Coordinates of C-alpha atoms in Angstrom, one line a residue:
X1 CA -4.9 17.6 -67.8
X2 CA -8.5 16.3 -67.9
X3 CA -9.6 13.6 -65.5
X4 CA -13.0 12.0 -66.0
X5 CA -14.5 10.5 -62.9
X6 CA -15.9 7.1 -64.0
X7 CA -18.6 5.5 -61.9
X8 CA -17.2 2.3 -60.5
X9 CA -18.6 2.2 -57.1
X10 CA -21.5 3.7 -55.2
X11 CA -20.8 5.3 -51.9
X12 CA -23.3 6.0 -49.2
X13 CA -22.9 9.6 -47.9
X14 CA -22.4 8.6 -44.3
X15 CA -19.6 10.2 -42.3
X16 CA -19.1 7.0 -40.3
X17 CA -18.1 5.1 -43.4
X18 CA -15.1 5.3 -45.7
X19 CA -16.4 7.6 -48.4
X20 CA -13.7 7.5 -51.0
X21 CA -12.9 4.1 -52.6
X22 CA -10.0 4.9 -54.9
X23 CA -6.4 4.1 -55.1
X24 CA -4.0 7.0 -55.9
X25 CA -4.1 5.9 -59.5
X26 CA -7.8 5.1 -59.8
X27 CA -10.0 8.1 -59.5
X28 CA -13.6 7.1 -60.2
X29 CA -16.6 7.9 -58.0
X30 CA -20.3 8.2 -58.0
X31 CA -21.8 9.7 -54.9
X32 CA -25.3 8.7 -54.0
X33 CA -26.9 11.2 -51.7
X34 CA -30.3 10.6 -50.1
X35 CA -32.1 13.9 -49.3
X36 CA -35.3 13.6 -47.3
X37 CA -37.7 13.8 -50.3
X38 CA -35.7 12.7 -53.3
X39 CA -32.9 10.5 -54.6
X40 CA -30.2 11.8 -56.8
X41 CA -26.9 10.7 -58.2
X42 CA -24.1 13.0 -58.8
X43 CA -21.4 12.1 -61.3
X44 CA -18.4 14.3 -60.9
X45 CA -16.0 15.4 -63.7
X46 CA -13.1 17.4 -62.6
X47 CA -9.9 18.9 -63.9
X48 CA -6.9 17.9 -61.9
X49 CA -4.4 20.7 -61.4
X50 CA -0.8 20.1 -62.5
X51 CA 1.0 20.6 -59.3
X52 CA 4.4 22.1 -58.8
X53 CA 6.2 20.4 -55.9
X54 CA 9.7 20.8 -54.6
X55 CA 12.3 18.4 -55.8
X56 CA 11.9 14.9 -54.4
X57 CA 8.6 13.4 -53.6
X58 CA 5.7 14.4 -55.8
X59 CA 2.0 14.7 -55.1
X60 CA -0.7 12.9 -57.0
X61 CA -2.8 15.4 -59.1
X62 CA -5.4 12.8 -59.9
X63 CA -6.2 12.1 -56.2
X64 CA -6.1 15.8 -55.3
X65 CA -8.3 16.7 -58.2
X66 CA -10.9 14.2 -57.3
X67 CA -11.0 15.2 -53.7
X68 CA -11.2 18.9 -54.6
X69 CA -14.3 18.1 -56.7
X70 CA -15.9 16.1 -53.9
X71 CA -15.6 18.9 -51.5
X72 CA -17.5 21.2 -53.8
X73 CA -20.5 19.0 -53.3
X74 CA -22.1 20.4 -50.0
X75 CA -23.6 17.1 -48.6
X76 CA -20.1 15.5 -48.9
X77 CA -18.4 18.4 -47.2
X78 CA -20.9 18.7 -44.4
X79 CA -20.7 14.9 -43.7
X80 CA -16.9 14.8 -43.8
X81 CA -16.5 18.0 -41.6
X82 CA -19.0 16.7 -39.0
X83 CA -17.1 13.4 -38.8
X84 CA -13.8 15.2 -38.5
X85 CA -15.0 17.3 -35.6
X86 CA -16.4 14.3 -33.8
X87 CA -13.0 12.6 -34.1
X88 CA -11.2 15.6 -32.7
X89 CA -13.5 15.6 -29.6
X90 CA -13.2 11.9 -29.2
X91 CA -9.4 12.1 -29.2
X92 CA -9.4 14.9 -26.7
X93 CA -11.6 12.8 -24.3
X94 CA -9.2 9.8 -24.8
X95 CA -6.4 12.1 -23.7
X96 CA -8.2 12.8 -20.5
X97 CA -9.3 16.3 -21.5
X98 CA -12.7 17.4 -20.2
X99 CA -14.0 18.9 -23.5
X100 CA -17.6 19.3 -22.4
X101 CA -16.7 20.7 -19.0
X102 CA -14.3 23.2 -20.6
X103 CA -17.0 24.4 -23.0
X104 CA -19.6 24.8 -20.1
X105 CA -17.1 27.0 -18.2
X106 CA -16.4 29.1 -21.3
X107 CA -20.0 29.6 -22.2
X108 CA -20.8 31.3 -18.9
X109 CA -19.1 34.4 -20.0
X110 CA -20.7 37.5 -21.6
X111 CA -19.0 36.9 -24.9
X112 CA -21.0 39.6 -26.8
X113 CA -19.7 42.3 -24.5
X114 CA -16.2 41.0 -24.9
X115 CA -16.6 40.8 -28.7
X116 CA -17.7 44.5 -28.8
X117 CA -14.7 45.5 -26.8
X118 CA -12.1 44.1 -29.2
X119 CA -13.7 44.4 -32.6
X120 CA -12.2 46.9 -35.1
X121 CA -15.2 48.0 -37.2
X122 CA -12.8 49.0 -40.0
X123 CA -11.8 45.4 -40.7
X124 CA -13.2 43.8 -43.8
X125 CA -13.1 40.0 -44.4
X126 CA -11.7 38.6 -47.6
X127 CA -13.7 35.9 -49.4
X128 CA -11.3 33.2 -48.5
X129 CA -11.9 33.8 -44.8
X130 CA -15.7 33.6 -44.9
X131 CA -15.8 30.0 -46.2
X132 CA -16.4 27.0 -43.9
X133 CA -13.2 25.5 -42.5
X134 CA -12.0 23.6 -39.5
X135 CA -15.4 21.8 -39.5
X136 CA -17.2 25.1 -38.7
X137 CA -19.7 26.5 -41.1
X138 CA -18.6 30.1 -40.4
X139 CA -14.9 29.3 -40.1
X140 CA -13.3 31.3 -37.4
X141 CA -16.0 33.9 -37.3
X142 CA -18.1 32.1 -34.7
X143 CA -18.0 31.4 -31.0
X144 CA -17.9 27.6 -31.4
X145 CA -14.6 27.9 -33.3
X146 CA -13.1 30.4 -30.8
X147 CA -14.2 28.6 -27.7
X148 CA -12.9 25.2 -28.8
X149 CA -9.6 26.3 -30.4
X150 CA -7.4 25.6 -27.4
X151 CA -8.9 22.1 -26.7
X152 CA -8.8 21.3 -30.4
X153 CA -5.1 22.3 -30.7
X154 CA -4.3 19.8 -27.8
X155 CA -6.3 17.1 -29.6
X156 CA -5.0 17.6 -33.1
X157 CA -1.4 18.0 -32.1
X158 CA -1.3 15.1 -29.6
X159 CA 0.7 12.9 -32.0
X160 CA 2.9 15.4 -33.8
X161 CA 6.1 14.4 -32.0
X162 CA 5.8 10.7 -32.9
X163 CA 7.0 9.9 -36.5
X164 CA 4.5 7.1 -36.7
X165 CA 1.7 9.3 -35.4
X166 CA 0.5 6.7 -32.9
X167 CA 1.7 7.9 -29.5
X168 CA -0.8 10.4 -28.1
X169 CA 0.7 13.0 -25.7
X170 CA -1.5 15.6 -24.0
X171 CA 1.5 18.0 -24.1
X172 CA 1.9 17.6 -27.9
X173 CA 0.7 21.1 -28.7
X174 CA 3.0 22.7 -26.1
X175 CA 6.0 20.6 -27.4
X176 CA 5.1 21.6 -31.0
X177 CA 5.2 25.3 -30.2
X178 CA 8.4 24.9 -28.1
X179 CA 10.1 23.1 -31.0
X180 CA 9.2 26.0 -33.3
X181 CA 11.0 28.4 -30.9
X182 CA 14.0 26.1 -30.7
X183 CA 14.3 25.8 -34.4
X184 CA 13.7 29.5 -34.9
X185 CA 16.7 30.3 -32.6
X186 CA 18.8 27.8 -34.6
X187 CA 17.8 29.5 -37.9
X188 CA 18.7 32.9 -36.5
X189 CA 22.1 31.5 -35.7
X190 CA 22.4 30.2 -39.3
X191 CA 21.6 33.7 -40.6
X192 CA 24.0 35.4 -38.2
X193 CA 21.2 37.2 -36.3
X194 CA 21.6 37.8 -32.6
X195 CA 18.4 36.9 -30.8
X196 CA 19.2 39.6 -28.2
X197 CA 18.5 42.1 -30.9
X198 CA 14.9 40.9 -31.3
X199 CA 13.0 43.6 -29.4
X200 CA 9.7 43.9 -31.3
X201 CA 7.8 40.9 -32.5
X202 CA 4.5 40.5 -34.4
X203 CA 2.6 37.2 -34.6
X204 CA 0.3 37.1 -37.6
X205 CA -2.7 34.8 -37.4
X206 CA -2.2 34.5 -33.7
X207 CA -5.7 33.0 -32.9
X208 CA -6.1 33.2 -29.1
X209 CA -2.5 34.0 -28.6
X210 CA -0.9 30.6 -27.8
X211 CA 1.8 31.1 -30.3
X212 CA 2.2 34.7 -29.2
X213 CA 2.9 33.7 -25.7
X214 CA 5.4 31.2 -26.8
X215 CA 7.3 33.9 -28.7
X216 CA 7.3 36.0 -25.6
X217 CA 8.9 33.1 -23.7
X218 CA 11.4 32.4 -26.4
X219 CA 12.6 36.1 -26.6
X220 CA 12.7 37.4 -23.0
X221 CA 14.5 40.5 -24.2
X222 CA 11.6 41.6 -26.3
X223 CA 10.0 44.9 -25.4
X224 CA 6.7 44.2 -27.1
X225 CA 5.0 41.3 -28.8
X226 CA 1.9 41.9 -30.9
X227 CA -0.6 39.3 -32.0
X228 CA -2.8 40.0 -35.0
X229 CA -5.9 37.9 -36.0
X230 CA -8.8 38.4 -38.4
X231 CA -11.3 36.8 -36.0
X232 CA -12.5 39.1 -33.2
X233 CA -14.0 36.0 -31.6
X234 CA -10.5 34.5 -31.3
X235 CA -9.1 37.8 -29.9
X236 CA -11.9 38.0 -27.3
X237 CA -11.2 34.4 -26.2
X238 CA -7.5 35.1 -26.1
X239 CA -8.0 37.9 -23.7
X240 CA -10.2 35.8 -21.5
X241 CA -7.7 32.9 -21.4
X242 CA -4.9 35.4 -20.6
X243 CA -7.0 36.7 -17.7
X244 CA -7.3 33.1 -16.4
X245 CA -3.6 32.6 -16.6
X246 CA -3.0 35.8 -14.6
X247 CA -5.6 34.8 -12.1
X248 CA -3.8 31.6 -11.4
X249 CA -0.5 33.5 -11.1
X250 CA 1.2 31.7 -14.0
X251 CA 4.5 33.4 -15.1
X252 CA 3.1 35.2 -18.2
X253 CA 3.8 38.7 -19.4
X254 CA 1.4 41.6 -18.9
X255 CA -1.5 41.5 -21.3
X256 CA -3.1 44.4 -23.1
X257 CA -6.0 44.3 -25.6
X258 CA -6.4 46.6 -28.5
X259 CA -9.4 49.0 -28.3
X260 CA -11.3 49.4 -31.6
X261 CA -11.2 53.2 -31.5
X262 CA -7.7 53.6 -30.2
X263 CA -4.1 52.8 -31.1
X264 CA -1.8 50.1 -29.9
X265 CA -1.8 50.3 -26.1
X266 CA 1.3 50.3 -23.9
X267 CA 2.4 47.0 -22.5
X268 CA 4.4 44.0 -23.3
X269 CA 1.8 41.9 -25.1
X270 CA -1.0 43.2 -27.3
X271 CA -3.6 41.4 -29.4
X272 CA -5.0 43.2 -32.4
X273 CA -8.1 42.5 -34.4
X274 CA -7.0 42.9 -38.0
X275 CA -5.9 41.4 -41.3
X276 CA -2.4 40.0 -41.6
X277 CA -2.3 41.4 -45.1
X278 CA -2.9 45.0 -43.9
X279 CA -1.7 45.6 -40.4
X280 CA -1.7 49.0 -38.7
X281 CA 2.0 48.6 -37.8
X282 CA 4.4 51.3 -39.1
X283 CA 6.9 50.4 -41.8
X284 CA 10.3 49.2 -40.5
X285 CA 9.0 48.8 -36.9
X286 CA 9.5 45.1 -36.2
X287 CA 12.5 42.8 -35.6
X288 CA 10.6 39.5 -36.1
X289 CA 7.3 38.6 -37.8
X290 CA 6.0 35.1 -37.2
X291 CA 3.4 33.1 -39.1
X292 CA 2.7 30.0 -37.1
X293 CA 0.4 27.3 -38.6
X294 CA -1.4 29.9 -40.8
X295 CA -0.2 29.4 -44.4
X296 CA -2.1 26.1 -44.9
X297 CA -5.3 28.0 -44.1
X298 CA -4.8 30.5 -47.0
X299 CA -4.9 30.6 -50.7
X300 CA -1.5 31.3 -52.2
X301 CA -2.4 34.9 -53.1
X302 CA -3.1 35.7 -49.5
X303 CA 0.1 34.0 -48.3
X304 CA 2.1 36.1 -50.7
X305 CA 0.4 39.3 -49.6
X306 CA 1.1 38.6 -46.0
X307 CA 4.8 37.9 -46.8
X308 CA 4.9 41.3 -48.5
X309 CA 3.3 43.0 -45.5
X310 CA 5.8 41.3 -43.2
X311 CA 8.6 42.6 -45.4
X312 CA 7.1 46.1 -45.1
X313 CA 6.9 46.2 -41.3
X314 CA 10.3 44.6 -40.7
X315 CA 13.3 46.7 -40.0
X316 CA 16.4 46.1 -42.2
X317 CA 18.0 43.0 -40.7
X318 CA 14.7 41.8 -39.4
X319 CA 13.4 38.3 -40.0
X320 CA 10.2 36.5 -41.0
X321 CA 9.6 33.1 -39.5
X322 CA 7.1 30.5 -40.6
X323 CA 6.2 27.3 -38.8
X324 CA 4.1 25.0 -40.9
X325 CA 3.3 21.4 -41.9
X326 CA 6.0 19.9 -44.1
X327 CA 4.4 18.4 -47.2
X328 CA 7.7 16.6 -48.0
X329 CA 7.8 14.8 -44.7
X330 CA 7.2 11.0 -44.6
X331 CA 4.2 11.5 -42.4
X332 CA 2.4 13.8 -44.9
X333 CA 3.5 11.8 -47.9
X334 CA 1.6 8.9 -46.4
X335 CA -1.5 11.1 -46.0
X336 CA -1.3 12.5 -49.5
X337 CA -1.0 9.0 -50.9
X338 CA -3.9 7.5 -49.0
X339 CA -7.4 8.5 -50.3
X340 CA -9.1 8.0 -46.9
X341 CA -6.5 10.0 -44.9
X342 CA -6.3 12.8 -47.5
X343 CA -10.1 13.1 -47.6
X344 CA -10.3 13.3 -43.8
X345 CA -7.5 15.9 -43.7
X346 CA -9.1 17.9 -46.5
X347 CA -12.4 18.0 -44.7
X348 CA -11.2 20.7 -42.3
X349 CA -8.7 22.5 -44.6
X350 CA -10.3 24.0 -47.8
X351 CA -7.0 25.6 -48.9
X352 CA -4.8 22.6 -48.4
X353 CA -3.9 22.0 -52.0
X354 CA -3.0 25.7 -52.4
X355 CA -0.5 25.3 -49.5
X356 CA 1.1 22.0 -50.5
X357 CA 1.8 23.3 -54.0
X358 CA 3.3 26.6 -52.7
X359 CA 7.1 27.2 -53.2
X360 CA 7.6 28.9 -49.9
X361 CA 11.3 29.9 -50.2
X362 CA 10.5 31.2 -53.7
X363 CA 7.5 33.2 -52.4
X364 CA 9.6 34.7 -49.6
X365 CA 12.2 35.7 -52.1
X366 CA 9.5 37.2 -54.4
X367 CA 8.4 39.3 -51.4
X368 CA 11.9 40.8 -51.1
X369 CA 13.7 38.6 -48.6
X370 CA 17.3 37.6 -49.2
X371 CA 18.6 34.5 -47.4
X372 CA 16.1 31.7 -46.5
X373 CA 16.9 28.8 -44.2
X374 CA 14.7 25.8 -43.3
X375 CA 14.9 23.3 -40.4
X376 CA 12.7 20.4 -39.4
X377 CA 10.6 21.3 -36.4
X378 CA 8.8 18.0 -35.8
X379 CA 8.5 14.8 -37.9
X380 CA 5.7 16.6 -39.8
X381 CA 6.5 20.3 -39.5
X382 CA 9.2 22.7 -40.6
X383 CA 10.5 26.1 -39.6
X384 CA 11.4 28.5 -42.4
X385 CA 13.2 31.8 -41.6
X386 CA 13.9 34.6 -44.1
X387 CA 16.2 37.6 -43.7
X388 CA 15.5 41.2 -44.8
X389 CA 19.0 42.6 -45.5
X390 CA 20.2 45.7 -43.8
X391 CA 22.0 45.2 -40.4

């Protein structure tokens, strides 16, 4: 399908303004950017991908194709990403969170020493990971992203439990993660898996370990929970935040950090710097592999590779669990049908189209999993659990 973008309106490249004036069925733009020394107009012609969506509601390839083309234009991306980050900070402050104060406290640490302590020099970074995302030019490979991730999660997830997305709750992020645990346990019941048999857990794409700690709480019988993330910056901040929780005597498990020149240390909870596609874990060593809010940050090829790696490290009878946004939910359908909302969302998620066109149950079966069950986690998220036959 070829879509020609016809100039019907000029748009000032200003992040404070609405930058996409198109209905879902009208895709015509001309961007007018004003660099310091010259004027130029950019007329965009794009090919809209034919999308493959699950039965039911469908996505609009015209809108998606146009927005994909826009975000390949650097001034547009930079403006949209800057505006998105500003809105995240503004919402956090409206929730009563002291964003600036939290950042000042974090910046007092010797982060370079912490980074050196956790970095695995053998890790290489795939191309998809070195692109700008989440409104950061270096993605997760920078201190700004790592230091802000906990506050940003509280801001972004403040409205997830409200179907209308209007009620802001400072505990929204915690409730989101707790809902994942609850639905995961229900899915295990659906599959006939006893949660008491879950003794070893791996959390892929763990970031600073918020999801990893939630898994530890959800499965108190677990002997070991391992978090793996490709960003050493996130791993370093995760260790620091865990130290703070221990200092304030919060009921959290013992924390261990992976040394770059050693193996997995003893202890209940471990964070590893590494790629989810190629973990150092032995084959058949895990009872549960979790992927929490990661797939939408990946191209489909990477998601499939991670699913195959999860299948490899799981014991027979083990399960893979995924918590993700639900593209078929009414909330996301409203976003995908609204040019302004979709553009704002896309500004922080470069691989969004890859995710929403992914057949997740099919991808899990392709990786070798047998039964796959899905439950709604929140009005805009789902939990998907797949079983590796054997018990």
